[in-house]
Amino acid sequence: MTIKKNLQKIKEQIEVACQRTGRDPNEIKVIAVTKYVSEQTTREALHAGIEHIGENRVDSGLKKMDALGEQGTWHFIGSLQSRKAKEIINKFHYIHSLDRVSLAKEIQKRASENSTVKCFVQVNVSGEESKSGLSPAEALTFIEELSDYPAIQVVGLMTMAPFVDDPEETRPVFRGLKELQDKVQALQLSHAPCNELSMGMSNDFHIAIEEGATYIRLGTSLVGNETLPQK
Ligand SMILES: *Cc1c(COP(=O)(O)O)cnc(C)c1O
């Protein structure tokens, strides 16, 4: 019941953000990030009508997917070690953390024949050292190079904004990702339509939407966090 309520509230907030910028709320897809919650809670999220599920660890993500994967669209949003990649490729529907050639090689090698793996290239727009992802300039070159890996389809770009008290401070980061998207799209690469922007989390998704997000990734505000002491 709470997930349904949370979802309702989030949908209202999405509508407000869309109204402010003249966007269509149907362009915004909500990924429920279930990394902090149980399989049962993830099942509830699917029952509440959530289509997109996000997991950031290979082992626990696969375990949930084995149990529930008949339903929903599954997004791998965590950083991905090359040696672990084979376990999720051809299983998860989207990978949000493509950030290096060695991983591209591994995806190419492991992808089923004649299929493509839908990837977001992860960009570190803010330049924080603790964050993974390529700088915007590196990302542009990298995306061009990905034409050598026909199994990879660059559906979009992903970023994580710094965690700050005032979400307004994240705006330049989201705007930077949008600007990079414009540059990629100007190249008209058949392997990189790059129509999607995966940006915005519980604390800053309304800003991300105003700046062009098409996938927002919500953990705490939507499905909660069961690893924290319960009140
Ligand atoms: C955990 C996580 C989220 C969700 O974070 P919340 O602040 O709980 O909404 C989104 N994106 C990524 C990549 C994450 O690891």
PDB file of C-alpha atoms and ligand atoms in Angstrom:
ATOM      1  CA  MET A   1       0.000   0.000   0.000  1.00  0.00           C
ATOM      2  CA  THR A   2       2.751   2.497   0.853  1.00  0.00           C
ATOM      3  CA  ILE A   3       4.485   1.958  -2.472  1.00  0.00           C
ATOM      4  CA  LYS A   4       1.241   2.750  -4.252  1.00  0.00           C
ATOM      5  CA  LYS A   5       0.879   5.892  -2.172  1.00  0.00           C
ATOM      6  CA  ASN A   6       4.483   6.905  -2.756  1.00  0.00           C
ATOM      7  CA  LEU A   7       4.048   6.333  -6.471  1.00  0.00           C
ATOM      8  CA  GLN A   8       0.932   8.484  -6.518  1.00  0.00           C
ATOM      9  CA  LYS A   9       2.760  11.327  -4.784  1.00  0.00           C
ATOM     10  CA  ILE A  10       5.745  11.016  -7.104  1.00  0.00           C
ATOM     11  CA  LYS A  11       3.473  11.091 -10.142  1.00  0.00           C
ATOM     12  CA  GLU A  12       2.008  14.352  -8.887  1.00  0.00           C
ATOM     13  CA  GLN A  13       5.501  15.792  -8.469  1.00  0.00           C
ATOM     14  CA  ILE A  14       6.400  14.620 -11.974  1.00  0.00           C
ATOM     15  CA  GLU A  15       3.365  16.428 -13.319  1.00  0.00           C
ATOM     16  CA  VAL A  16       4.292  19.654 -11.561  1.00  0.00           C
ATOM     17  CA  ALA A  17       7.857  19.507 -12.906  1.00  0.00           C
ATOM     18  CA  CYS A  18       6.511  18.810 -16.389  1.00  0.00           C
ATOM     19  CA  GLN A  19       4.052  21.680 -16.203  1.00  0.00           C
ATOM     20  CA  ARG A  20       6.823  24.084 -15.269  1.00  0.00           C
ATOM     21  CA  THR A  21       8.742  23.194 -18.420  1.00  0.00           C
ATOM     22  CA  GLY A  22       6.007  22.245 -20.865  1.00  0.00           C
ATOM     23  CA  ARG A  23       6.925  18.572 -20.980  1.00  0.00           C
ATOM     24  CA  ASP A  24       4.613  15.596 -21.390  1.00  0.00           C
ATOM     25  CA  PRO A  25       4.599  13.476 -18.179  1.00  0.00           C
ATOM     26  CA  ASN A  26       4.409  10.348 -20.334  1.00  0.00           C
ATOM     27  CA  GLU A  27       8.008  10.981 -21.385  1.00  0.00           C
ATOM     28  CA  ILE A  28       9.203  10.282 -17.860  1.00  0.00           C
ATOM     29  CA  LYS A  29       9.787   6.661 -16.880  1.00  0.00           C
ATOM     30  CA  VAL A  30      10.227   5.802 -13.223  1.00  0.00           C
ATOM     31  CA  ILE A  31      12.808   3.170 -12.300  1.00  0.00           C
ATOM     32  CA  ALA A  32      12.198   1.751  -8.824  1.00  0.00           C
ATOM     33  CA  VAL A  33      15.647   1.213  -7.359  1.00  0.00           C
ATOM     34  CA  THR A  34      15.252  -1.878  -5.203  1.00  0.00           C
ATOM     35  CA  LYS A  35      18.841  -2.297  -4.006  1.00  0.00           C
ATOM     36  CA  TYR A  36      17.904  -1.552  -0.381  1.00  0.00           C
ATOM     37  CA  VAL A  37      14.764  -3.685  -0.264  1.00  0.00           C
ATOM     38  CA  SER A  38      13.776  -7.332  -0.225  1.00  0.00           C
ATOM     39  CA  GLU A  39      12.479  -9.525  -2.994  1.00  0.00           C
ATOM     40  CA  GLN A  40       9.027  -9.277  -1.410  1.00  0.00           C
ATOM     41  CA  THR A  41       9.060  -5.478  -1.523  1.00  0.00           C
ATOM     42  CA  THR A  42      10.272  -5.607  -5.119  1.00  0.00           C
ATOM     43  CA  ARG A  43       7.325  -7.855  -5.926  1.00  0.00           C
ATOM     44  CA  GLU A  44       5.027  -5.295  -4.296  1.00  0.00           C
ATOM     45  CA  ALA A  45       6.516  -2.584  -6.464  1.00  0.00           C
ATOM     46  CA  LEU A  46       5.706  -4.617  -9.573  1.00  0.00           C
ATOM     47  CA  HIS A  47       2.203  -5.225  -8.274  1.00  0.00           C
ATOM     48  CA  ALA A  48       1.802  -1.480  -7.686  1.00  0.00           C
ATOM     49  CA  GLY A  49       2.161  -1.077 -11.430  1.00  0.00           C
ATOM     50  CA  ILE A  50       5.829  -0.160 -11.615  1.00  0.00           C
ATOM     51  CA  GLU A  51       7.377  -1.395 -14.850  1.00  0.00           C
ATOM     52  CA  HIS A  52      11.065  -0.535 -14.388  1.00  0.00           C
ATOM     53  CA  ILE A  53      13.265  -2.074 -11.700  1.00  0.00           C
ATOM     54  CA  GLY A  54      16.856  -0.959 -10.999  1.00  0.00           C
ATOM     55  CA  GLU A  55      19.539  -2.984  -9.228  1.00  0.00           C
ATOM     56  CA  ASN A  56      23.166  -2.082  -8.673  1.00  0.00           C
ATOM     57  CA  ARG A  57      24.758  -5.393  -7.696  1.00  0.00           C
ATOM     58  CA  VAL A  58      25.199  -8.427  -9.906  1.00  0.00           C
ATOM     59  CA  ASP A  59      24.556 -11.174  -7.347  1.00  0.00           C
ATOM     60  CA  SER A  60      21.591  -9.763  -5.469  1.00  0.00           C
ATOM     61  CA  GLY A  61      20.151  -8.278  -8.654  1.00  0.00           C
ATOM     62  CA  LEU A  62      20.235 -11.630 -10.444  1.00  0.00           C
ATOM     63  CA  LYS A  63      18.660 -13.339  -7.474  1.00  0.00           C
ATOM     64  CA  LYS A  64      15.678 -11.001  -7.592  1.00  0.00           C
ATOM     65  CA  MET A  65      15.510 -11.312 -11.323  1.00  0.00           C
ATOM     66  CA  ASP A  66      15.454 -15.099 -11.150  1.00  0.00           C
ATOM     67  CA  ALA A  67      12.484 -14.886  -8.815  1.00  0.00           C
ATOM     68  CA  LEU A  68      10.563 -12.048 -10.469  1.00  0.00           C
ATOM     69  CA  GLY A  69      12.108 -11.426 -13.851  1.00  0.00           C
ATOM     70  CA  GLU A  70       9.109 -12.634 -15.821  1.00  0.00           C
ATOM     71  CA  GLN A  71       7.680  -9.245 -15.001  1.00  0.00           C
ATOM     72  CA  GLY A  72       9.070  -5.803 -15.554  1.00  0.00           C
ATOM     73  CA  THR A  73      12.008  -4.279 -17.347  1.00  0.00           C
ATOM     74  CA  TRP A  74      15.301  -4.631 -15.505  1.00  0.00           C
ATOM     75  CA  HIS A  75      17.992  -1.984 -15.358  1.00  0.00           C
ATOM     76  CA  PHE A  76      21.526  -2.550 -14.136  1.00  0.00           C
ATOM     77  CA  ILE A  77      22.533   0.791 -12.612  1.00  0.00           C
ATOM     78  CA  GLY A  78      25.677  -0.027 -10.612  1.00  0.00           C
ATOM     79  CA  SER A  79      29.276  -0.031 -11.682  1.00  0.00           C
ATOM     80  CA  LEU A  80      30.047  -3.230 -13.533  1.00  0.00           C
ATOM     81  CA  GLN A  81      33.284  -5.205 -13.342  1.00  0.00           C
ATOM     82  CA  SER A  82      34.215  -6.652 -16.709  1.00  0.00           C
ATOM     83  CA  ARG A  83      34.539 -10.162 -15.311  1.00  0.00           C
ATOM     84  CA  LYS A  84      30.994  -9.961 -13.936  1.00  0.00           C
ATOM     85  CA  ALA A  85      29.460  -8.521 -17.078  1.00  0.00           C
ATOM     86  CA  LYS A  86      28.727 -11.880 -18.687  1.00  0.00           C
ATOM     87  CA  GLU A  87      26.372 -12.755 -15.863  1.00  0.00           C
ATOM     88  CA  ILE A  88      23.979  -9.922 -16.584  1.00  0.00           C
ATOM     89  CA  ILE A  89      24.288  -9.384 -20.331  1.00  0.00           C
ATOM     90  CA  ASN A  90      21.311 -10.900 -22.172  1.00  0.00           C
ATOM     91  CA  LYS A  91      19.430 -10.851 -18.846  1.00  0.00           C
ATOM     92  CA  PHE A  92      19.068  -7.264 -17.689  1.00  0.00           C
ATOM     93  CA  HIS A  93      17.338  -5.187 -20.362  1.00  0.00           C
ATOM     94  CA  TYR A  94      19.437  -2.054 -19.881  1.00  0.00           C
ATOM     95  CA  ILE A  95      22.916  -1.293 -18.557  1.00  0.00           C
ATOM     96  CA  HIS A  96      23.328   2.258 -17.230  1.00  0.00           C
ATOM     97  CA  SER A  97      27.037   2.174 -16.464  1.00  0.00           C
ATOM     98  CA  LEU A  98      29.011   1.678 -19.663  1.00  0.00           C
ATOM     99  CA  ASP A  99      32.128   3.767 -19.084  1.00  0.00           C
ATOM    100  CA  ARG A 100      35.139   2.104 -20.672  1.00  0.00           C
ATOM    101  CA  VAL A 101      36.439   0.213 -23.693  1.00  0.00           C
ATOM    102  CA  SER A 102      37.296  -2.939 -21.729  1.00  0.00           C
ATOM    103  CA  LEU A 103      33.650  -3.266 -20.696  1.00  0.00           C
ATOM    104  CA  ALA A 104      32.474  -2.587 -24.262  1.00  0.00           C
ATOM    105  CA  LYS A 105      34.733  -5.420 -25.452  1.00  0.00           C
ATOM    106  CA  GLU A 106      33.290  -7.768 -22.884  1.00  0.00           C
ATOM    107  CA  ILE A 107      29.708  -6.849 -23.808  1.00  0.00           C
ATOM    108  CA  GLN A 108      30.503  -7.387 -27.471  1.00  0.00           C
ATOM    109  CA  LYS A 109      31.982 -10.791 -26.703  1.00  0.00           C
ATOM    110  CA  ARG A 110      29.099 -11.980 -24.539  1.00  0.00           C
ATOM    111  CA  ALA A 111      26.070 -10.593 -26.368  1.00  0.00           C
ATOM    112  CA  SER A 112      23.836 -13.168 -28.009  1.00  0.00           C
ATOM    113  CA  GLU A 113      24.230 -13.349 -31.741  1.00  0.00           C
ATOM    114  CA  ASN A 114      22.232 -10.773 -33.706  1.00  0.00           C
ATOM    115  CA  SER A 115      21.021  -9.036 -30.593  1.00  0.00           C
ATOM    116  CA  THR A 116      21.962  -5.662 -29.222  1.00  0.00           C
ATOM    117  CA  VAL A 117      22.610  -4.695 -25.634  1.00  0.00           C
ATOM    118  CA  LYS A 118      20.949  -1.412 -24.696  1.00  0.00           C
ATOM    119  CA  CYS A 119      23.435   0.747 -22.840  1.00  0.00           C
ATOM    120  CA  PHE A 120      23.636   4.161 -21.268  1.00  0.00           C
ATOM    121  CA  VAL A 121      27.080   5.719 -21.224  1.00  0.00           C
ATOM    122  CA  GLN A 122      27.815   6.934 -17.714  1.00  0.00           C
ATOM    123  CA  VAL A 123      29.121  10.467 -17.519  1.00  0.00           C
ATOM    124  CA  ASN A 124      30.702  12.197 -14.562  1.00  0.00           C
ATOM    125  CA  VAL A 125      29.440  15.685 -15.325  1.00  0.00           C
ATOM    126  CA  SER A 126      30.261  17.142 -11.923  1.00  0.00           C
ATOM    127  CA  GLY A 127      33.870  15.928 -12.023  1.00  0.00           C
ATOM    128  CA  GLU A 128      33.721  14.672  -8.434  1.00  0.00           C
ATOM    129  CA  GLU A 129      36.546  12.219  -7.876  1.00  0.00           C
ATOM    130  CA  SER A 130      34.345   9.771  -6.010  1.00  0.00           C
ATOM    131  CA  LYS A 131      32.018   9.332  -8.975  1.00  0.00           C
ATOM    132  CA  SER A 132      32.496   6.911 -11.820  1.00  0.00           C
ATOM    133  CA  GLY A 133      31.910   7.798 -15.431  1.00  0.00           C
ATOM    134  CA  LEU A 134      33.703   9.598 -18.209  1.00  0.00           C
ATOM    135  CA  SER A 135      34.123  13.334 -18.518  1.00  0.00           C
ATOM    136  CA  PRO A 136      31.765  14.817 -21.115  1.00  0.00           C
ATOM    137  CA  ALA A 137      34.632  15.260 -23.611  1.00  0.00           C
ATOM    138  CA  GLU A 138      35.834  11.674 -23.109  1.00  0.00           C
ATOM    139  CA  ALA A 139      32.294  10.400 -23.397  1.00  0.00           C
ATOM    140  CA  LEU A 140      31.827  11.976 -26.797  1.00  0.00           C
ATOM    141  CA  THR A 141      34.963  10.309 -28.200  1.00  0.00           C
ATOM    142  CA  PHE A 142      34.082   7.038 -26.495  1.00  0.00           C
ATOM    143  CA  ILE A 143      30.619   6.985 -28.038  1.00  0.00           C
ATOM    144  CA  GLU A 144      32.104   7.485 -31.502  1.00  0.00           C
ATOM    145  CA  GLU A 145      34.501   4.590 -30.857  1.00  0.00           C
ATOM    146  CA  LEU A 146      31.622   2.346 -29.889  1.00  0.00           C
ATOM    147  CA  SER A 147      30.758   1.984 -33.571  1.00  0.00           C
ATOM    148  CA  ASP A 148      33.412  -0.774 -33.488  1.00  0.00           C
ATOM    149  CA  TYR A 149      31.138  -2.792 -31.168  1.00  0.00           C
ATOM    150  CA  PRO A 150      27.991  -3.556 -33.137  1.00  0.00           C
ATOM    151  CA  ALA A 151      26.337  -5.383 -30.241  1.00  0.00           C
ATOM    152  CA  ILE A 152      26.155  -2.124 -28.302  1.00  0.00           C
ATOM    153  CA  GLN A 153      23.287   0.292 -28.764  1.00  0.00           C
ATOM    154  CA  VAL A 154      23.814   3.596 -26.961  1.00  0.00           C
ATOM    155  CA  VAL A 155      20.249   4.407 -25.976  1.00  0.00           C
ATOM    156  CA  GLY A 156      21.230   7.323 -23.778  1.00  0.00           C
ATOM    157  CA  LEU A 157      23.422   8.937 -21.157  1.00  0.00           C
ATOM    158  CA  MET A 158      23.411   8.486 -17.401  1.00  0.00           C
ATOM    159  CA  THR A 159      24.759  10.638 -14.618  1.00  0.00           C
ATOM    160  CA  MET A 160      24.666  10.937 -10.853  1.00  0.00           C
ATOM    161  CA  ALA A 161      24.581  14.423  -9.389  1.00  0.00           C
ATOM    162  CA  PRO A 162      26.499  15.264  -6.227  1.00  0.00           C
ATOM    163  CA  PHE A 163      24.526  14.809  -3.048  1.00  0.00           C
ATOM    164  CA  VAL A 164      23.831  18.316  -1.788  1.00  0.00           C
ATOM    165  CA  ASP A 165      21.421  19.902   0.682  1.00  0.00           C
ATOM    166  CA  ASP A 166      19.921  22.205  -1.910  1.00  0.00           C
ATOM    167  CA  PRO A 167      18.835  20.155  -4.949  1.00  0.00           C
ATOM    168  CA  GLU A 168      18.887  23.345  -7.014  1.00  0.00           C
ATOM    169  CA  GLU A 169      22.686  23.025  -7.033  1.00  0.00           C
ATOM    170  CA  THR A 170      22.383  19.886  -9.144  1.00  0.00           C
ATOM    171  CA  ARG A 171      20.817  21.744 -12.063  1.00  0.00           C
ATOM    172  CA  PRO A 172      24.078  22.521 -13.928  1.00  0.00           C
ATOM    173  CA  VAL A 173      24.989  18.827 -13.803  1.00  0.00           C
ATOM    174  CA  PHE A 174      21.732  17.754 -15.425  1.00  0.00           C
ATOM    175  CA  ARG A 175      21.968  20.584 -17.919  1.00  0.00           C
ATOM    176  CA  GLY A 176      25.495  19.435 -18.785  1.00  0.00           C
ATOM    177  CA  LEU A 177      24.247  15.936 -19.570  1.00  0.00           C
ATOM    178  CA  LYS A 178      21.519  17.346 -21.816  1.00  0.00           C
ATOM    179  CA  GLU A 179      24.093  19.450 -23.680  1.00  0.00           C
ATOM    180  CA  LEU A 180      26.217  16.364 -24.235  1.00  0.00           C
ATOM    181  CA  GLN A 181      23.159  14.523 -25.549  1.00  0.00           C
ATOM    182  CA  ASP A 182      22.654  17.304 -28.106  1.00  0.00           C
ATOM    183  CA  LYS A 183      26.277  16.895 -29.245  1.00  0.00           C
ATOM    184  CA  VAL A 184      25.957  13.124 -29.570  1.00  0.00           C
ATOM    185  CA  GLN A 185      22.703  13.401 -31.486  1.00  0.00           C
ATOM    186  CA  ALA A 186      24.237  15.938 -33.869  1.00  0.00           C
ATOM    187  CA  LEU A 187      26.687  13.215 -34.929  1.00  0.00           C
ATOM    188  CA  GLN A 188      23.753  11.069 -36.128  1.00  0.00           C
ATOM    189  CA  LEU A 189      25.442   7.795 -35.274  1.00  0.00           C
ATOM    190  CA  SER A 190      23.314   4.779 -36.077  1.00  0.00           C
ATOM    191  CA  HIS A 191      24.660   2.906 -33.036  1.00  0.00           C
ATOM    192  CA  ALA A 192      23.948   5.851 -30.723  1.00  0.00           C
ATOM    193  CA  PRO A 193      20.461   7.351 -31.083  1.00  0.00           C
ATOM    194  CA  CYS A 194      20.932   8.546 -27.507  1.00  0.00           C
ATOM    195  CA  ASN A 195      17.304   9.520 -26.978  1.00  0.00           C
ATOM    196  CA  GLU A 196      17.261   8.853 -23.243  1.00  0.00           C
ATOM    197  CA  LEU A 197      18.658  10.674 -20.227  1.00  0.00           C
ATOM    198  CA  SER A 198      18.893   8.634 -17.015  1.00  0.00           C
ATOM    199  CA  MET A 199      19.233  11.257 -14.304  1.00  0.00           C
ATOM    200  CA  GLY A 200      17.590  12.293 -11.070  1.00  0.00           C
ATOM    201  CA  MET A 201      17.177  10.390  -7.791  1.00  0.00           C
ATOM    202  CA  SER A 202      14.881  10.757  -4.776  1.00  0.00           C
ATOM    203  CA  ASN A 203      16.219  14.119  -3.691  1.00  0.00           C
ATOM    204  CA  ASP A 204      16.647  15.851  -7.048  1.00  0.00           C
ATOM    205  CA  PHE A 205      14.385  14.192  -9.633  1.00  0.00           C
ATOM    206  CA  HIS A 206      12.168  17.236 -10.080  1.00  0.00           C
ATOM    207  CA  ILE A 207      15.192  19.281 -11.180  1.00  0.00           C
ATOM    208  CA  ALA A 208      16.358  16.460 -13.469  1.00  0.00           C
ATOM    209  CA  ILE A 209      12.933  16.392 -15.128  1.00  0.00           C
ATOM    210  CA  GLU A 210      13.027  20.131 -15.703  1.00  0.00           C
ATOM    211  CA  GLU A 211      16.383  19.617 -17.420  1.00  0.00           C
ATOM    212  CA  GLY A 212      15.246  16.776 -19.675  1.00  0.00           C
ATOM    213  CA  ALA A 213      15.390  13.444 -17.800  1.00  0.00           C
ATOM    214  CA  THR A 214      13.500  10.566 -19.419  1.00  0.00           C
ATOM    215  CA  TYR A 215      14.368   7.925 -16.791  1.00  0.00           C
ATOM    216  CA  ILE A 216      14.464   8.875 -13.123  1.00  0.00           C
ATOM    217  CA  ARG A 217      15.907   6.387 -10.622  1.00  0.00           C
ATOM    218  CA  LEU A 218      14.080   6.374  -7.300  1.00  0.00           C
ATOM    219  CA  GLY A 219      15.007   4.265  -4.307  1.00  0.00           C
ATOM    220  CA  THR A 220      14.200   5.644  -0.883  1.00  0.00           C
ATOM    221  CA  SER A 221      11.293   7.885  -1.834  1.00  0.00           C
ATOM    222  CA  LEU A 222       9.478   5.139  -3.734  1.00  0.00           C
ATOM    223  CA  VAL A 223      10.230   1.721  -2.240  1.00  0.00           C
ATOM    224  CA  GLY A 224      12.017   2.772   0.960  1.00  0.00           C
ATOM    225  CA  ASN A 225      15.203   1.528   2.521  1.00  0.00           C
ATOM    226  CA  GLU A 226      14.943  -1.633   4.597  1.00  0.00           C
ATOM    227  CA  THR A 227      18.616  -1.620   5.515  1.00  0.00           C
ATOM    228  CA  LEU A 228      18.108   1.375   7.818  1.00  0.00           C
ATOM    229  CA  PRO A 229      16.858   0.852  11.375  1.00  0.00           C
ATOM    230  CA  GLN A 230      13.052   0.851  11.166  1.00  0.00           C
ATOM    231  CA  LYS A 231      11.162   3.485  13.097  1.00  0.00           C
TER     232      LYS A 231
HETATM  233  C1  LIG B   1      20.826   4.011  -5.096  1.00  0.00           C
HETATM  234  C2  LIG B   1      20.782   4.619  -6.418  1.00  0.00           C
HETATM  235  C3  LIG B   1      19.696   5.402  -6.806  1.00  0.00           C
HETATM  236  C4  LIG B   1      18.495   5.694  -5.915  1.00  0.00           C
HETATM  237  O1  LIG B   1      18.858   6.477  -4.842  1.00  0.00           O
HETATM  238  P1  LIG B   1      17.745   7.162  -3.883  1.00  0.00           P
HETATM  239  O2  LIG B   1      18.430   8.386  -3.397  1.00  0.00           O
HETATM  240  O3  LIG B   1      17.443   6.178  -2.813  1.00  0.00           O
HETATM  241  O4  LIG B   1      16.567   7.486  -4.717  1.00  0.00           O
HETATM  242  C5  LIG B   1      19.703   5.905  -8.091  1.00  0.00           C
HETATM  243  N1  LIG B   1      20.725   5.690  -8.948  1.00  0.00           N
HETATM  244  C6  LIG B   1      21.785   4.935  -8.604  1.00  0.00           C
HETATM  245  C7  LIG B   1      22.866   4.722  -9.595  1.00  0.00           C
HETATM  246  C8  LIG B   1      21.863   4.384  -7.336  1.00  0.00           C
HETATM  247  O5  LIG B   1      22.928   3.646  -7.005  1.00  0.00           O
END
